[in-house]
């Protein structure tokens, strides 16, 4: 196509390419392009995937108190944008809608009918809905969470059609009764595949029991949801479960019928009263492919095991053990590899963050750090490891880490790649004036950033190893 005088190169692109570009910017930017020229005027209204977020209409990052003053104005603009885009529904074919909004004032009474009509006529074929909290989770009290629950419940009851095409739902700061939670999330949202809950619970550390044999849910994510226990009794299509920040006094999970579960992520800052649990008991009859355990440095919150883990780990391909305290021995992690000889990728992340809390507060909350007492020599599976790649984040050439790495290299004959990475800088540690790692560790135990130091580490690791074929990479 020949470029005419005064025509920009972007305008020469075909509609599908321009729409692909517009799909990567927020809705306000996409809408503004319609005034560039006649060539662009119709394009924003041809988007097949539409994302409208209330925060795009806020005047920038705001404090909790200041943001409340702008939420009303943001929702007014969001409502106007939804009305404008959905009013041209005859130009759409099977729109995928991603919507993030606040349920404040009477805006839901305008948005609800607009969405219901668009869903009814087939304009919207599936939707991703996020109902945001007006406050950050740490600033919410029970009254705030009850009010949010009332707003969510009222919106869904008034506009039941909105639930019919929900494939993804995110809720923030909601206090449900167990019955109401299950009714909305599983009885009404029949197409729901991805559920994200942040600071949502059933009150009083009560257990949340999920029995939804007809559910299409594939992914369940919980972020700082303080439940007494999560009992997944029946979710036939669940593949991924992530619980970030559980604080249960006992084992956080139990499973019933979850034949498709393949990925599990657990993060816990275990308090002083927590005695740990046996992972094999939680994973009874489960065959995972991807397991991530994040300890936040304080405790391992797992009771020592060995061969009991073999059934649950028989299909494991990737294992990640994150946020292990810097001074903890790492040899105990070999128990996991011995129980999971099929693991091909093994990630270890070392934890050291003075910013987490003061030593006094940490002692009151978590008690004394106790080094792992898992005994590697008490358990051997006798099977060949399939391990191909190991990555250690927060590496330093201290004796216990070097001993651990050499033990892995000697045992894993299939190992081909070893990635050693430094700690990522922590802005919060710097903000409180915590001493940088370089001032807390001897120079000989710092991450080697120059070639001479890296060559020395490699030499130490492969010492007395004949025919070592491991590619040792130093990352950032």
Short mmCIF file of C-alpha atoms in Angstrom, two decimals:
data_model
loop_
_atom_site.label_atom_id
_atom_site.label_comp_id
_atom_site.label_asym_id
_atom_site.label_seq_id
_atom_site.Cartn_x
_atom_site.Cartn_y
_atom_site.Cartn_z
CA UNK A 1 0.00 0.00 0.00
CA UNK A 2 1.43 3.36 -1.01
CA UNK A 3 1.63 6.08 1.60
CA UNK A 4 -0.20 9.29 0.64
CA UNK A 5 1.03 12.71 1.68
CA UNK A 6 0.15 13.60 5.27
CA UNK A 7 -0.87 10.07 6.22
CA UNK A 8 0.91 8.47 9.19
CA UNK A 9 2.36 4.98 8.99
CA UNK A 10 0.05 3.64 11.73
CA UNK A 11 -3.03 4.51 9.70
CA UNK A 12 -1.73 2.35 6.87
CA UNK A 13 -2.01 -0.74 9.04
CA UNK A 14 -5.00 -3.02 8.72
CA UNK A 15 -7.87 -2.91 11.23
CA UNK A 16 -6.91 -6.17 12.88
CA UNK A 17 -3.38 -4.92 13.62
CA UNK A 18 -4.62 -1.57 14.93
CA UNK A 19 -7.19 -3.34 17.11
CA UNK A 20 -4.44 -5.57 18.49
CA UNK A 21 -2.54 -2.41 19.48
CA UNK A 22 -5.61 -0.77 21.05
CA UNK A 23 -6.28 -3.95 23.01
CA UNK A 24 -3.02 -3.38 24.88
CA UNK A 25 -3.90 0.07 26.25
CA UNK A 26 -6.51 1.10 28.80
CA UNK A 27 -9.99 2.13 27.80
CA UNK A 28 -9.42 5.88 28.17
CA UNK A 29 -6.42 5.79 25.84
CA UNK A 30 -8.29 3.62 23.33
CA UNK A 31 -11.27 5.99 23.34
CA UNK A 32 -9.05 9.04 22.77
CA UNK A 33 -7.68 7.53 19.57
CA UNK A 34 -11.11 7.87 17.98
CA UNK A 35 -10.55 11.61 17.54
CA UNK A 36 -7.23 11.23 15.74
CA UNK A 37 -8.76 10.92 12.28
CA UNK A 38 -11.60 9.37 10.33
CA UNK A 39 -9.41 6.29 9.93
CA UNK A 40 -9.36 5.78 13.72
CA UNK A 41 -12.87 7.00 14.58
CA UNK A 42 -14.61 3.63 14.50
CA UNK A 43 -11.78 1.43 15.81
CA UNK A 44 -12.31 1.52 19.62
CA UNK A 45 -15.88 0.34 19.07
CA UNK A 46 -14.69 -2.72 17.17
CA UNK A 47 -12.64 -4.18 20.01
CA UNK A 48 -13.53 -7.82 20.64
CA UNK A 49 -11.98 -7.80 24.11
CA UNK A 50 -12.96 -4.78 26.18
CA UNK A 51 -11.37 -3.86 29.52
CA UNK A 52 -12.93 -1.10 31.62
CA UNK A 53 -11.41 -0.43 35.05
CA UNK A 54 -12.56 2.14 37.57
CA UNK A 55 -8.98 2.88 38.56
CA UNK A 56 -8.25 4.09 35.02
CA UNK A 57 -10.55 7.01 35.78
CA UNK A 58 -8.89 7.93 39.07
CA UNK A 59 -6.45 10.86 38.98
CA UNK A 60 -3.43 8.68 39.83
CA UNK A 61 -2.16 6.75 42.88
CA UNK A 62 -4.02 8.00 45.91
CA UNK A 63 -4.00 7.44 49.64
CA UNK A 64 -6.91 5.57 51.17
CA UNK A 65 -8.55 8.75 52.48
CA UNK A 66 -8.00 10.75 49.29
CA UNK A 67 -9.13 7.97 46.99
CA UNK A 68 -12.58 7.86 48.57
CA UNK A 69 -13.15 11.43 47.37
CA UNK A 70 -12.53 10.38 43.76
CA UNK A 71 -14.32 7.02 43.60
CA UNK A 72 -17.67 8.65 42.85
CA UNK A 73 -16.26 10.65 39.95
CA UNK A 74 -14.42 7.59 38.63
CA UNK A 75 -17.57 5.49 38.72
CA UNK A 76 -19.51 8.22 36.92
CA UNK A 77 -16.97 8.14 34.08
CA UNK A 78 -16.87 4.33 34.07
CA UNK A 79 -20.66 4.18 33.80
CA UNK A 80 -20.56 6.61 30.90
CA UNK A 81 -17.89 4.52 29.16
CA UNK A 82 -19.90 1.30 29.56
CA UNK A 83 -23.03 2.95 28.19
CA UNK A 84 -21.10 4.35 25.22
CA UNK A 85 -19.43 1.11 24.26
CA UNK A 86 -22.39 -1.18 24.81
CA UNK A 87 -24.71 1.20 22.93
CA UNK A 88 -22.90 0.18 19.75
CA UNK A 89 -23.45 -3.52 20.39
CA UNK A 90 -24.64 -4.15 16.85
CA UNK A 91 -21.02 -3.69 15.76
CA UNK A 92 -19.74 -6.27 18.17
CA UNK A 93 -19.74 -10.01 17.75
CA UNK A 94 -19.35 -11.98 20.94
CA UNK A 95 -17.60 -9.37 23.08
CA UNK A 96 -15.35 -10.49 25.93
CA UNK A 97 -15.79 -7.94 28.72
CA UNK A 98 -13.41 -7.34 31.61
CA UNK A 99 -14.89 -4.97 34.16
CA UNK A 100 -13.44 -3.68 37.45
CA UNK A 101 -15.78 -1.50 39.46
CA UNK A 102 -16.87 -0.25 42.87
CA UNK A 103 -20.40 -0.90 44.10
CA UNK A 104 -21.04 2.59 45.43
CA UNK A 105 -24.09 4.85 45.44
CA UNK A 106 -26.55 4.09 42.65
CA UNK A 107 -24.13 3.28 39.85
CA UNK A 108 -24.88 -0.43 40.08
CA UNK A 109 -28.52 0.38 39.27
CA UNK A 110 -27.31 1.80 35.96
CA UNK A 111 -24.56 -0.69 35.19
CA UNK A 112 -26.63 -3.74 36.11
CA UNK A 113 -29.35 -3.19 33.46
CA UNK A 114 -26.74 -2.26 30.81
CA UNK A 115 -24.87 -5.50 31.41
CA UNK A 116 -28.03 -7.58 31.62
CA UNK A 117 -29.27 -6.24 28.30
CA UNK A 118 -25.91 -6.75 26.58
CA UNK A 119 -25.77 -10.33 27.87
CA UNK A 120 -29.39 -10.95 26.90
CA UNK A 121 -28.92 -9.92 23.26
CA UNK A 122 -25.65 -11.81 22.97
CA UNK A 123 -23.30 -8.84 22.80
CA UNK A 124 -21.29 -10.16 25.76
CA UNK A 125 -20.46 -13.86 25.56
CA UNK A 126 -18.28 -14.07 28.65
CA UNK A 127 -17.23 -11.61 31.30
CA UNK A 128 -14.49 -11.06 33.85
CA UNK A 129 -15.86 -9.08 36.78
CA UNK A 130 -13.91 -7.60 39.69
CA UNK A 131 -15.80 -5.91 42.53
CA UNK A 132 -13.22 -3.75 44.24
CA UNK A 133 -13.05 -2.70 47.87
CA UNK A 134 -13.12 0.97 48.74
CA UNK A 135 -10.43 0.39 51.38
CA UNK A 136 -7.22 -1.55 51.49
CA UNK A 137 -7.71 -4.90 53.22
CA UNK A 138 -5.60 -3.95 56.25
CA UNK A 139 -7.89 -0.98 56.87
CA UNK A 140 -11.15 -2.96 56.73
CA UNK A 141 -13.10 -3.94 59.82
CA UNK A 142 -15.98 -6.40 60.13
CA UNK A 143 -18.54 -3.67 59.46
CA UNK A 144 -16.82 -2.72 56.20
CA UNK A 145 -16.74 -6.35 55.07
CA UNK A 146 -20.39 -6.91 55.98
CA UNK A 147 -21.37 -3.81 54.00
CA UNK A 148 -19.39 -5.02 51.01
CA UNK A 149 -21.08 -8.42 51.24
CA UNK A 150 -24.49 -6.74 51.32
CA UNK A 151 -23.64 -4.71 48.22
CA UNK A 152 -22.36 -7.74 46.31
CA UNK A 153 -25.34 -9.85 47.30
CA UNK A 154 -27.80 -7.08 46.40
CA UNK A 155 -26.20 -6.53 43.00
CA UNK A 156 -26.24 -10.21 42.04
CA UNK A 157 -29.78 -10.76 43.30
CA UNK A 158 -31.07 -7.75 41.37
CA UNK A 159 -29.27 -8.64 38.13
CA UNK A 160 -29.09 -12.41 38.02
CA UNK A 161 -28.39 -12.31 34.29
CA UNK A 162 -24.93 -10.91 35.04
CA UNK A 163 -24.01 -14.23 36.65
CA UNK A 164 -24.98 -16.27 33.61
CA UNK A 165 -21.88 -15.45 31.56
CA UNK A 166 -19.33 -14.86 34.34
CA UNK A 167 -16.20 -16.89 33.61
CA UNK A 168 -13.91 -14.98 36.00
CA UNK A 169 -14.85 -13.27 39.26
CA UNK A 170 -12.73 -11.34 41.77
CA UNK A 171 -14.10 -10.15 45.12
CA UNK A 172 -12.41 -7.98 47.74
CA UNK A 173 -13.14 -7.48 51.46
CA UNK A 174 -16.31 -9.57 51.62
CA UNK A 175 -17.69 -11.21 54.76
CA UNK A 176 -20.00 -14.04 53.73
CA UNK A 177 -21.90 -16.69 55.52
CA UNK A 178 -20.90 -20.06 54.10
CA UNK A 179 -24.35 -20.63 52.60
CA UNK A 180 -24.43 -17.26 50.82
CA UNK A 181 -20.88 -17.67 49.54
CA UNK A 182 -21.50 -21.08 48.03
CA UNK A 183 -24.87 -20.07 46.59
CA UNK A 184 -23.48 -17.07 44.71
CA UNK A 185 -20.18 -18.59 43.63
CA UNK A 186 -21.28 -22.06 42.62
CA UNK A 187 -25.08 -22.32 42.32
CA UNK A 188 -25.49 -19.06 40.38
CA UNK A 189 -22.18 -18.67 38.54
CA UNK A 190 -22.49 -21.85 36.51
CA UNK A 191 -19.89 -20.82 33.91
CA UNK A 192 -17.32 -19.61 36.45
CA UNK A 193 -13.84 -20.93 35.72
CA UNK A 194 -11.56 -18.59 37.70
CA UNK A 195 -12.33 -17.30 41.20
CA UNK A 196 -10.14 -14.85 43.11
CA UNK A 197 -10.98 -13.84 46.70
CA UNK A 198 -8.99 -11.22 48.62
CA UNK A 199 -9.63 -10.68 52.33
CA UNK A 200 -12.84 -12.68 52.18
CA UNK A 201 -13.96 -15.12 54.86
CA UNK A 202 -16.89 -16.61 56.69
CA UNK A 203 -16.07 -15.10 60.10
CA UNK A 204 -14.57 -16.43 63.31
CA UNK A 205 -12.02 -18.66 61.56
CA UNK A 206 -14.86 -20.91 60.47
CA UNK A 207 -14.25 -23.63 57.91
CA UNK A 208 -15.37 -23.06 54.33
CA UNK A 209 -16.78 -26.22 52.79
CA UNK A 210 -17.12 -26.35 49.01
CA UNK A 211 -19.38 -29.03 47.57
CA UNK A 212 -20.12 -28.10 43.98
CA UNK A 213 -20.25 -31.21 41.76
CA UNK A 214 -21.66 -29.21 38.82
CA UNK A 215 -19.07 -26.43 39.00
CA UNK A 216 -16.80 -25.56 36.06
CA UNK A 217 -14.25 -23.89 38.33
CA UNK A 218 -10.66 -24.47 37.15
CA UNK A 219 -8.69 -21.99 39.25
CA UNK A 220 -9.27 -20.92 42.86
CA UNK A 221 -7.09 -18.17 44.36
CA UNK A 222 -7.29 -16.97 47.96
CA UNK A 223 -5.29 -13.96 49.13
CA UNK A 224 -5.17 -13.24 52.87
CA UNK A 225 -8.45 -15.04 53.49
CA UNK A 226 -8.57 -15.98 57.16
CA UNK A 227 -10.50 -19.22 57.18
CA UNK A 228 -10.31 -21.84 59.88
CA UNK A 229 -9.97 -24.42 57.12
CA UNK A 230 -10.73 -24.87 53.46
CA UNK A 231 -12.51 -28.15 52.80
CA UNK A 232 -12.74 -28.80 49.07
CA UNK A 233 -15.27 -31.61 49.14
CA UNK A 234 -16.17 -31.71 45.46
CA UNK A 235 -14.84 -29.54 42.61
CA UNK A 236 -14.56 -31.91 39.66
CA UNK A 237 -12.70 -29.55 37.26
CA UNK A 238 -10.40 -27.73 39.70
CA UNK A 239 -6.84 -27.72 38.34
CA UNK A 240 -5.10 -24.93 40.30
CA UNK A 241 -5.39 -23.83 43.93
CA UNK A 242 -3.43 -20.94 45.39
CA UNK A 243 -3.75 -19.76 48.99
CA UNK A 244 -1.51 -16.82 49.78
CA UNK A 245 -1.41 -15.90 53.45
CA UNK A 246 -3.36 -18.50 55.40
CA UNK A 247 -3.15 -18.36 59.19
CA UNK A 248 -5.07 -21.44 60.29
CA UNK A 249 -4.19 -22.95 63.67
CA UNK A 250 -4.13 -26.44 62.11
CA UNK A 251 -3.80 -27.99 58.66
CA UNK A 252 -5.36 -25.45 56.29
CA UNK A 253 -6.72 -27.83 53.68
CA UNK A 254 -8.50 -31.06 53.05
CA UNK A 255 -9.59 -32.54 49.74
CA UNK A 256 -12.42 -34.76 48.64
CA UNK A 257 -13.22 -35.24 44.97
CA UNK A 258 -10.75 -33.12 42.97
CA UNK A 259 -9.61 -35.47 40.19
CA UNK A 260 -8.09 -32.70 38.03
CA UNK A 261 -6.03 -30.87 40.67
CA UNK A 262 -2.48 -30.48 39.37
CA UNK A 263 -1.09 -27.23 40.84
CA UNK A 264 -0.98 -26.19 44.50
CA UNK A 265 0.54 -23.03 46.00
CA UNK A 266 0.59 -22.46 49.76
CA UNK A 267 2.07 -19.44 51.56
CA UNK A 268 1.90 -19.07 55.33
CA UNK A 269 3.37 -16.81 57.96
CA UNK A 270 2.91 -19.37 60.72
CA UNK A 271 2.28 -17.86 64.13
CA UNK A 272 3.86 -19.10 67.35
CA UNK A 273 0.91 -21.36 68.21
CA UNK A 274 1.11 -23.27 64.93
CA UNK A 275 2.60 -26.75 65.33
CA UNK A 276 2.62 -27.78 61.69
CA UNK A 277 0.95 -30.62 59.80
CA UNK A 278 1.84 -33.58 57.62
CA UNK A 279 1.63 -32.69 53.96
CA UNK A 280 1.03 -36.31 52.98
CA UNK A 281 -2.23 -36.29 54.95
CA UNK A 282 -3.48 -33.18 53.15
CA UNK A 283 -2.51 -34.58 49.75
CA UNK A 284 -3.95 -38.03 50.28
CA UNK A 285 -5.22 -39.35 46.90
CA UNK A 286 -3.90 -36.21 45.13
CA UNK A 287 -1.32 -36.46 42.34
CA UNK A 288 0.19 -33.02 41.78
CA UNK A 289 2.38 -31.85 38.89
CA UNK A 290 3.38 -28.45 40.31
CA UNK A 291 3.84 -27.71 44.03
CA UNK A 292 4.93 -24.41 45.58
CA UNK A 293 5.42 -23.98 49.32
CA UNK A 294 6.36 -20.51 50.62
CA UNK A 295 7.48 -20.25 54.24
CA UNK A 296 8.14 -16.51 54.67
CA UNK A 297 11.34 -17.37 56.47
CA UNK A 298 9.92 -17.95 59.92
CA UNK A 299 8.98 -21.61 60.22
CA UNK A 300 8.68 -24.61 57.97
CA UNK A 301 5.17 -25.36 59.28
CA UNK A 302 5.53 -28.92 57.99
CA UNK A 303 6.14 -31.95 60.13
CA UNK A 304 9.06 -34.11 58.93
CA UNK A 305 8.14 -36.92 56.55
CA UNK A 306 9.78 -39.19 54.03
CA UNK A 307 8.30 -42.10 52.15
CA UNK A 308 4.78 -40.99 53.14
CA UNK A 309 5.11 -38.25 50.49
CA UNK A 310 5.84 -40.63 47.63
CA UNK A 311 2.25 -41.28 46.46
CA UNK A 312 1.30 -37.59 46.25
CA UNK A 313 4.63 -36.73 44.61
CA UNK A 314 4.63 -39.57 42.07
CA UNK A 315 3.65 -37.26 39.16
CA UNK A 316 5.39 -34.09 40.36
CA UNK A 317 7.31 -32.23 37.64
CA UNK A 318 8.05 -28.86 39.24
CA UNK A 319 8.80 -28.19 42.92
CA UNK A 320 9.31 -24.72 44.41
CA UNK A 321 10.34 -24.14 48.03
CA UNK A 322 10.33 -20.39 48.65
CA UNK A 323 11.30 -17.96 51.40
CA UNK A 324 13.51 -20.31 53.42
CA UNK A 325 15.35 -18.43 56.13
CA UNK A 326 18.95 -17.59 55.24
CA UNK A 327 20.51 -19.45 58.16
CA UNK A 328 18.46 -22.64 57.73
CA UNK A 329 20.22 -25.72 56.45
CA UNK A 330 18.98 -26.74 52.98
CA UNK A 331 19.83 -30.45 53.03
CA UNK A 332 16.37 -31.24 54.41
CA UNK A 333 14.88 -30.29 51.02
CA UNK A 334 16.52 -33.39 49.51
CA UNK A 335 13.78 -35.40 51.22
CA UNK A 336 11.30 -33.82 48.80
CA UNK A 337 13.45 -34.68 45.79
CA UNK A 338 13.91 -38.22 47.03
CA UNK A 339 10.14 -38.58 47.39
CA UNK A 340 9.61 -37.01 43.94
CA UNK A 341 12.20 -38.51 41.57
CA UNK A 342 10.09 -37.36 38.60
CA UNK A 343 10.71 -33.66 39.39
CA UNK A 344 12.45 -31.93 36.49
CA UNK A 345 12.54 -28.33 37.77
CA UNK A 346 13.47 -27.43 41.35
CA UNK A 347 13.34 -23.83 42.60
CA UNK A 348 14.68 -22.69 45.98
CA UNK A 349 14.40 -19.14 47.27
CA UNK A 350 16.32 -17.86 50.28
CA UNK A 351 14.56 -15.39 52.61
CA UNK A 352 16.06 -12.56 54.61
CA UNK A 353 13.92 -9.47 55.22
CA UNK A 354 14.47 -7.33 58.33
CA UNK A 355 11.59 -5.20 57.07
CA UNK A 356 9.04 -7.90 57.94
CA UNK A 357 8.81 -6.70 61.55
CA UNK A 358 10.98 -5.71 64.49
CA UNK A 359 12.84 -8.55 66.28
CA UNK A 360 10.61 -8.06 69.33
CA UNK A 361 7.38 -8.25 67.34
CA UNK A 362 8.69 -11.20 65.35
CA UNK A 363 9.50 -13.08 68.54
CA UNK A 364 6.01 -12.48 69.96
CA UNK A 365 4.33 -13.54 66.72
CA UNK A 366 6.46 -16.43 65.56
CA UNK A 367 8.56 -17.48 68.52
CA UNK A 368 12.03 -18.89 68.12
CA UNK A 369 13.20 -19.95 64.69
CA UNK A 370 13.78 -23.68 64.72
CA UNK A 371 16.10 -25.26 62.20
CA UNK A 372 14.62 -28.12 60.17
CA UNK A 373 15.06 -31.54 61.73
CA UNK A 374 14.27 -33.60 58.63
CA UNK A 375 16.72 -36.51 58.40
CA UNK A 376 17.81 -37.20 54.86
CA UNK A 377 19.68 -40.35 55.77
CA UNK A 378 16.52 -41.94 57.20
CA UNK A 379 14.81 -42.16 53.82
CA UNK A 380 15.96 -43.17 50.34
CA UNK A 381 13.62 -43.95 47.48
CA UNK A 382 16.33 -45.65 45.46
CA UNK A 383 14.99 -44.31 42.15
CA UNK A 384 16.90 -42.26 39.61
CA UNK A 385 16.19 -38.54 39.74
CA UNK A 386 14.96 -36.94 36.51
CA UNK A 387 15.98 -33.49 37.75
CA UNK A 388 17.15 -31.28 34.86
CA UNK A 389 17.14 -27.72 36.20
CA UNK A 390 17.77 -26.14 39.61
CA UNK A 391 17.37 -22.45 40.38
CA UNK A 392 18.45 -20.84 43.64
CA UNK A 393 17.38 -17.25 44.27
CA UNK A 394 19.21 -15.43 47.04
CA UNK A 395 22.33 -17.52 46.54
CA UNK A 396 25.47 -16.83 48.52
CA UNK A 397 28.55 -19.10 48.64
CA UNK A 398 28.14 -19.90 52.34
CA UNK A 399 29.07 -23.42 53.38
CA UNK A 400 25.55 -24.77 53.87
CA UNK A 401 24.39 -23.66 50.43
CA UNK A 402 27.50 -24.97 48.69
CA UNK A 403 27.13 -28.31 50.51
CA UNK A 404 23.50 -28.53 49.45
CA UNK A 405 24.22 -27.74 45.79
CA UNK A 406 27.03 -30.28 45.61
CA UNK A 407 24.75 -32.91 47.15
CA UNK A 408 22.12 -32.23 44.44
CA UNK A 409 24.70 -32.31 41.64
CA UNK A 410 26.11 -35.62 42.88
CA UNK A 411 22.67 -37.23 43.16
CA UNK A 412 21.05 -35.83 39.97
CA UNK A 413 22.82 -37.43 37.03
CA UNK A 414 20.37 -35.80 34.58
CA UNK A 415 20.99 -32.26 35.85
CA UNK A 416 21.90 -29.92 32.99
CA UNK A 417 21.27 -26.37 34.26
CA UNK A 418 22.02 -24.68 37.59
CA UNK A 419 20.90 -21.04 37.87
CA UNK A 420 22.26 -19.01 40.79
CA UNK A 421 20.58 -15.64 41.34
CA UNK A 422 21.14 -12.82 43.81
CA UNK A 423 18.47 -11.45 46.14
CA UNK A 424 16.19 -8.90 44.50
CA UNK A 425 16.49 -5.48 46.20
CA UNK A 426 13.78 -4.85 48.79
CA UNK A 427 12.44 -1.31 48.85
CA UNK A 428 10.77 -1.83 52.23
CA UNK A 429 14.03 -2.94 53.85
CA UNK A 430 15.70 0.16 52.45
CA UNK A 431 12.82 2.35 53.61
CA UNK A 432 13.16 1.34 57.25
CA UNK A 433 16.92 1.73 57.10
CA UNK A 434 17.69 -1.96 57.53
CA UNK A 435 21.31 -2.82 56.90
CA UNK A 436 21.83 -4.04 53.35
CA UNK A 437 22.85 -7.65 52.95
CA UNK A 438 26.39 -6.60 52.06
CA UNK A 439 26.79 -5.21 55.59
CA UNK A 440 25.25 -8.21 57.35
CA UNK A 441 27.24 -11.00 55.69
CA UNK A 442 30.99 -11.54 55.41
CA UNK A 443 32.37 -10.57 52.00
CA UNK A 444 33.13 -14.22 51.24
CA UNK A 445 29.42 -15.08 51.59
CA UNK A 446 28.02 -12.45 49.23
CA UNK A 447 26.70 -13.20 45.76
CA UNK A 448 29.67 -13.20 43.36
CA UNK A 449 29.07 -10.48 40.78
CA UNK A 450 32.45 -10.52 39.02
CA UNK A 451 33.81 -13.28 36.81
CA UNK A 452 36.63 -14.10 39.18
CA UNK A 453 34.25 -14.75 42.06
CA UNK A 454 31.88 -16.75 39.84
CA UNK A 455 34.71 -18.89 38.50
CA UNK A 456 35.77 -19.64 42.07
CA UNK A 457 32.24 -20.81 42.96
CA UNK A 458 32.11 -23.06 39.88
CA UNK A 459 35.50 -24.53 40.73
CA UNK A 460 34.35 -25.33 44.27
CA UNK A 461 31.11 -26.91 43.09
CA UNK A 462 32.62 -29.24 40.52
CA UNK A 463 35.66 -30.19 42.58
CA UNK A 464 36.26 -33.96 42.44
CA UNK A 465 33.32 -34.42 40.04
CA UNK A 466 34.37 -36.30 36.92
CA UNK A 467 32.58 -35.50 33.66
CA UNK A 468 30.37 -32.75 35.09
CA UNK A 469 27.99 -31.56 32.35
CA UNK A 470 26.04 -28.99 34.38
CA UNK A 471 25.79 -25.50 32.88
CA UNK A 472 26.17 -23.11 35.83
CA UNK A 473 24.55 -19.73 35.12
CA UNK A 474 24.77 -16.63 37.32
CA UNK A 475 21.65 -14.52 36.96
CA UNK A 476 20.57 -11.12 38.25
#
